[in-house]
Amino acid sequence: MNIKFYKYQGAGNDFIMIDDRSLNFPKDNIQLVSHMCNRHFGIGSDGLILLQNDTLSDFRMVYYNLDGNESTMCGNGGRCIVAFARDLGIIDKIATFNAIDGGHIAEINHDIIKLKMINVKEYTVSDQYSFFQTGSPHHVQPVNNLKNYDVYNEGKKIRYADMYNSTGGTNVNFVEPISKNEIFVRTYERGVEDETLACGTGVTAAALDFAEKNNIRMGELKVKVLGGELKVYWFKKHDYYQDVWLEGPAKNVFKGELDLDL
């Protein structure tokens, strides 16, 4: 089987993109997806995303983790698929699409993609750690000296903690403030089972944790990640967060073809 693919990255969070409007990709082949995402034996990425037709919006996003399993929402992947749809000529400057967590809207300004996330109603906040459901489950924990923090080992412990059994484990975000309008975030991602250079739903969770702890009902926050910088906007009404937007770069890296014996 010959598979045409495209590689995109958003703040270093990278994805294999497949135009699957013809529904030819063997989407239930976990081993295939995992092989394609493998950085040593395949193409290499944090995940794989299918772009499919949708009757209610411009397209549908189907997201797979590096481990080959279909997963929950990916914020940077959502921004990257919007850039991909633009490059395919499906959309221009505005996009609507459906994902596993529902409908999304996006705005395009050259390589900057601004994606509307779901309303965030499920969260708990404390000084020790917080939890936010931003389309994917996220543990948020403040730390000092984040630059030198052992994100892999500490994140792995929390990812498999008993308290997150009901969500199938959790993503883990470690956060350190930089200024009154900027934070630094590093994330251990489930499914990847390692630290990634950025995580969109994680950055969103960390920003809303900042908003909640500082009682900022409407605002925007710069978020530094290992792969660059993102920005989160929000508005809190009726004790939940709405008009939550994730903004940052999304760029095509390369395209190619993969021949496989299936």
Short mmCIF file of C-alpha atoms in Angstrom, two decimals:
data_model
loop_
_atom_site.label_atom_id
_atom_site.label_comp_id
_atom_site.label_asym_id
_atom_site.label_seq_id
_atom_site.Cartn_x
_atom_site.Cartn_y
_atom_site.Cartn_z
CA MET A 1 0.00 0.00 0.00
CA ASN A 2 1.28 3.44 -0.94
CA ILE A 3 0.45 6.13 1.61
CA LYS A 4 0.96 9.82 0.87
CA PHE A 5 1.66 11.77 4.04
CA TYR A 6 2.45 15.28 5.20
CA LYS A 7 4.39 16.35 8.28
CA TYR A 8 3.31 19.41 10.30
CA GLN A 9 4.50 20.90 13.58
CA GLY A 10 3.03 23.37 16.03
CA ALA A 11 5.60 24.74 18.50
CA GLY A 12 7.60 21.53 18.05
CA ASN A 13 4.61 19.24 18.63
CA ASP A 14 4.75 17.25 15.37
CA PHE A 15 2.18 15.21 13.49
CA ILE A 16 1.78 13.01 10.44
CA MET A 17 -1.18 14.25 8.38
CA ILE A 18 -3.17 11.99 6.08
CA ASP A 19 -5.83 13.21 3.64
CA ASP A 20 -8.37 10.45 4.27
CA ARG A 21 -11.42 11.93 2.60
CA SER A 22 -11.60 8.75 0.51
CA LEU A 23 -11.55 6.63 3.73
CA ASN A 24 -8.80 4.36 2.38
CA PHE A 25 -6.46 4.57 5.36
CA PRO A 26 -6.60 1.42 7.58
CA LYS A 27 -7.46 3.44 10.67
CA ASP A 28 -7.91 0.42 12.95
CA ASN A 29 -4.38 -0.84 12.33
CA ILE A 30 -2.73 0.18 15.62
CA GLN A 31 0.63 -1.35 14.63
CA LEU A 32 0.71 0.62 11.38
CA VAL A 33 -0.01 3.94 13.07
CA SER A 34 2.56 3.27 15.77
CA HIS A 35 5.14 2.25 13.15
CA MET A 36 4.58 5.43 11.14
CA CYS A 37 5.00 7.57 14.26
CA ASN A 38 8.19 5.77 15.33
CA ARG A 39 11.19 8.10 14.97
CA HIS A 40 13.66 5.29 14.29
CA PHE A 41 11.78 2.86 12.04
CA GLY A 42 9.02 5.07 10.62
CA ILE A 43 8.42 8.71 9.72
CA GLY A 44 8.59 10.05 13.26
CA SER A 45 5.99 12.17 15.09
CA ASP A 46 4.09 12.71 18.34
CA GLY A 47 0.91 11.50 16.66
CA LEU A 48 -1.00 10.86 13.44
CA ILE A 49 -4.08 12.76 12.25
CA LEU A 50 -6.63 11.83 9.60
CA LEU A 51 -8.56 14.54 7.76
CA GLN A 52 -11.95 13.18 6.74
CA ASN A 53 -15.15 14.59 5.26
CA ASP A 54 -17.84 15.76 7.66
CA THR A 55 -21.48 16.53 6.92
CA LEU A 56 -21.77 19.33 9.50
CA SER A 57 -18.46 21.17 9.08
CA ASP A 58 -15.50 21.69 6.75
CA PHE A 59 -13.84 18.43 7.81
CA ARG A 60 -13.41 15.90 10.62
CA MET A 61 -10.24 15.37 12.67
CA VAL A 62 -9.34 11.86 13.86
CA TYR A 63 -6.30 11.84 16.14
CA TYR A 64 -4.00 8.97 17.13
CA ASN A 65 -1.27 8.99 19.75
CA LEU A 66 2.22 7.75 19.01
CA ASP A 67 1.23 4.40 20.54
CA GLY A 68 -1.23 3.86 17.67
CA ASN A 69 -4.44 4.29 19.63
CA GLU A 70 -7.14 6.82 18.80
CA SER A 71 -7.09 9.42 21.54
CA THR A 72 -8.77 12.47 23.00
CA MET A 73 -8.43 16.02 21.68
CA CYS A 74 -5.04 17.41 20.70
CA GLY A 75 -4.84 21.23 20.65
CA ASN A 76 -1.68 21.64 18.60
CA GLY A 77 -2.85 18.85 16.32
CA GLY A 78 -6.09 20.75 15.85
CA ARG A 79 -4.17 23.85 14.84
CA CYS A 80 -1.97 21.82 12.49
CA ILE A 81 -4.88 20.13 10.74
CA VAL A 82 -6.38 23.56 10.07
CA ALA A 83 -3.13 24.57 8.34
CA PHE A 84 -3.24 21.26 6.44
CA ALA A 85 -6.84 21.87 5.33
CA ARG A 86 -5.86 25.35 4.16
CA ASP A 87 -2.94 23.92 2.17
CA LEU A 88 -5.27 21.34 0.58
CA GLY A 89 -7.59 24.16 -0.52
CA ILE A 90 -10.50 22.99 1.64
CA ILE A 91 -10.69 26.25 3.62
CA ASP A 92 -9.27 29.76 3.44
CA LYS A 93 -9.08 31.96 6.56
CA ILE A 94 -11.86 30.45 8.70
CA ALA A 95 -12.44 26.78 9.46
CA THR A 96 -14.99 24.65 11.25
CA PHE A 97 -14.30 21.02 12.08
CA ASN A 98 -15.48 18.19 14.27
CA ALA A 99 -13.19 16.25 16.61
CA ILE A 100 -13.71 13.66 19.31
CA ASP A 101 -14.66 16.38 21.84
CA GLY A 102 -17.10 18.20 19.54
CA GLY A 103 -17.07 21.15 17.15
CA HIS A 104 -14.27 23.68 16.78
CA ILE A 105 -13.70 26.97 14.98
CA ALA A 106 -10.32 28.27 13.84
CA GLU A 107 -8.94 31.49 12.41
CA ILE A 108 -5.92 31.59 10.09
CA ASN A 109 -3.40 34.43 9.84
CA HIS A 110 -0.56 33.15 7.66
CA ASP A 111 1.28 30.57 9.83
CA ILE A 112 -0.55 31.58 13.03
CA ILE A 113 -3.60 29.46 13.79
CA LYS A 114 -6.06 30.46 16.51
CA LEU A 115 -8.23 27.53 17.60
CA LYS A 116 -11.35 27.69 19.74
CA MET A 117 -11.26 24.98 22.39
CA ILE A 118 -14.23 23.41 24.18
CA ASN A 119 -15.88 25.11 27.15
CA VAL A 120 -14.07 24.00 30.29
CA LYS A 121 -16.50 23.05 33.04
CA GLU A 122 -14.66 20.19 34.74
CA TYR A 123 -11.80 21.33 36.95
CA THR A 124 -10.48 21.29 40.51
CA VAL A 125 -7.83 23.66 41.81
CA SER A 126 -5.51 23.59 44.82
CA ASP A 127 -2.10 24.96 45.75
CA GLN A 128 -0.47 21.52 45.41
CA TYR A 129 -1.94 20.55 42.04
CA SER A 130 -4.98 21.08 39.83
CA PHE A 131 -6.94 19.08 37.28
CA PHE A 132 -8.55 20.41 34.10
CA GLN A 133 -10.49 18.62 31.38
CA THR A 134 -9.70 20.68 28.28
CA GLY A 135 -10.63 18.05 25.69
CA SER A 136 -8.02 15.78 27.27
CA PRO A 137 -7.34 15.24 31.00
CA HIS A 138 -4.56 17.36 32.49
CA HIS A 139 -2.83 17.39 35.85
CA VAL A 140 -1.24 20.81 36.50
CA GLN A 141 1.47 21.16 39.13
CA PRO A 142 3.61 24.18 40.09
CA VAL A 143 7.37 23.58 40.45
CA ASN A 144 10.51 25.63 40.94
CA ASN A 145 13.49 25.57 38.57
CA LEU A 146 11.41 23.98 35.81
CA LYS A 147 14.27 24.25 33.33
CA ASN A 148 16.16 21.54 35.22
CA TYR A 149 13.16 19.54 36.48
CA ASP A 150 12.95 15.77 35.83
CA VAL A 151 9.75 15.94 33.80
CA TYR A 152 10.00 12.40 32.44
CA ASN A 153 10.29 10.50 35.72
CA GLU A 154 8.07 12.77 37.82
CA GLY A 155 5.48 12.99 35.09
CA LYS A 156 5.40 9.24 34.61
CA LYS A 157 4.62 8.71 38.31
CA ILE A 158 1.60 11.02 38.15
CA ARG A 159 0.41 9.82 34.74
CA TYR A 160 -0.27 6.35 36.20
CA ALA A 161 -1.49 7.52 39.64
CA ASP A 162 -4.51 5.67 41.02
CA MET A 163 -6.53 8.89 41.29
CA TYR A 164 -6.59 9.13 37.48
CA ASN A 165 -7.77 5.60 36.75
CA SER A 166 -11.20 6.89 35.75
CA THR A 167 -9.73 8.99 32.93
CA GLY A 168 -7.38 6.26 31.67
CA GLY A 169 -4.44 8.10 33.18
CA THR A 170 -3.63 11.75 32.67
CA ASN A 171 -1.31 14.13 30.92
CA VAL A 172 0.98 15.95 33.35
CA ASN A 173 1.97 19.61 33.16
CA PHE A 174 4.63 21.25 35.30
CA VAL A 175 4.35 25.03 35.50
CA GLU A 176 6.51 27.94 36.62
CA PRO A 177 5.54 31.63 36.40
CA ILE A 178 7.78 33.94 34.38
CA SER A 179 5.90 37.22 34.88
CA LYS A 180 2.40 38.47 35.55
CA ASN A 181 1.43 37.66 31.96
CA GLU A 182 3.63 34.67 31.05
CA ILE A 183 4.24 31.13 32.32
CA PHE A 184 6.62 28.30 31.41
CA VAL A 185 5.10 24.84 30.87
CA ARG A 186 6.63 21.40 30.28
CA THR A 187 4.39 18.40 29.64
CA TYR A 188 4.56 14.61 29.94
CA GLU A 189 2.02 13.26 27.44
CA ARG A 190 0.18 9.99 27.82
CA GLY A 191 0.16 7.93 24.64
CA VAL A 192 3.54 9.39 23.76
CA GLU A 193 4.76 8.32 27.23
CA ASP A 194 7.42 10.99 27.20
CA GLU A 195 7.87 14.73 27.32
CA THR A 196 6.87 16.61 24.17
CA LEU A 197 8.08 20.04 23.05
CA ALA A 198 4.55 21.43 23.44
CA CYS A 199 1.02 20.30 24.30
CA GLY A 200 -1.92 22.46 23.30
CA THR A 201 -4.57 21.09 25.65
CA GLY A 202 -1.92 21.10 28.41
CA VAL A 203 -0.98 24.71 27.79
CA THR A 204 -4.67 25.55 27.89
CA ALA A 205 -5.09 23.76 31.22
CA ALA A 206 -2.06 25.53 32.71
CA ALA A 207 -3.32 28.93 31.54
CA LEU A 208 -6.78 28.37 33.03
CA ASP A 209 -5.18 27.21 36.27
CA PHE A 210 -3.30 30.53 36.30
CA ALA A 211 -6.56 32.39 35.64
CA GLU A 212 -8.40 30.55 38.39
CA LYS A 213 -5.70 31.08 41.01
CA ASN A 214 -5.36 34.76 40.16
CA ASN A 215 -9.11 35.37 39.75
CA ILE A 216 -8.76 36.62 36.17
CA ARG A 217 -12.17 36.13 34.58
CA MET A 218 -11.17 37.40 31.13
CA GLY A 219 -7.71 37.66 29.70
CA GLU A 220 -4.85 36.27 27.69
CA LEU A 221 -1.60 34.62 28.71
CA LYS A 222 1.68 33.92 26.96
CA VAL A 223 2.94 30.39 27.49
CA LYS A 224 6.56 29.46 26.91
CA VAL A 225 7.16 25.82 25.92
CA LEU A 226 10.30 24.00 24.84
CA GLY A 227 9.25 24.34 21.20
CA GLY A 228 8.45 28.06 21.24
CA GLU A 229 5.56 30.18 22.46
CA LEU A 230 1.79 29.83 22.49
CA LYS A 231 -0.99 32.08 23.73
CA VAL A 232 -4.27 31.26 25.48
CA TYR A 233 -7.38 33.48 25.70
CA TRP A 234 -10.39 32.89 27.97
CA PHE A 235 -13.62 34.27 29.40
CA LYS A 236 -15.15 32.88 32.57
CA LYS A 237 -18.93 33.05 32.94
CA HIS A 238 -21.32 31.08 35.18
CA ASP A 239 -18.34 29.43 36.92
CA TYR A 240 -16.93 27.83 33.80
CA TYR A 241 -14.56 28.89 31.06
CA GLN A 242 -15.81 29.69 27.57
CA ASP A 243 -14.38 31.52 24.57
CA VAL A 244 -11.17 29.60 25.24
CA TRP A 245 -8.74 30.00 22.34
CA LEU A 246 -5.29 28.53 21.72
CA GLU A 247 -3.02 30.48 19.37
CA GLY A 248 0.37 29.75 17.87
CA PRO A 249 2.34 28.69 14.79
CA ALA A 250 1.51 25.65 12.66
CA LYS A 251 3.79 24.84 9.75
CA ASN A 252 4.30 22.22 7.06
CA VAL A 253 7.67 20.48 7.42
CA PHE A 254 7.73 18.04 4.49
CA LYS A 255 5.66 15.54 2.53
CA GLY A 256 6.40 12.07 1.21
CA GLU A 257 5.13 8.61 0.37
CA LEU A 258 5.43 5.39 2.34
CA ASP A 259 5.24 1.95 0.75
CA LEU A 260 3.98 -0.75 3.10
CA ASP A 261 3.09 -4.41 2.84
CA LEU A 262 -0.19 -4.78 4.74
#
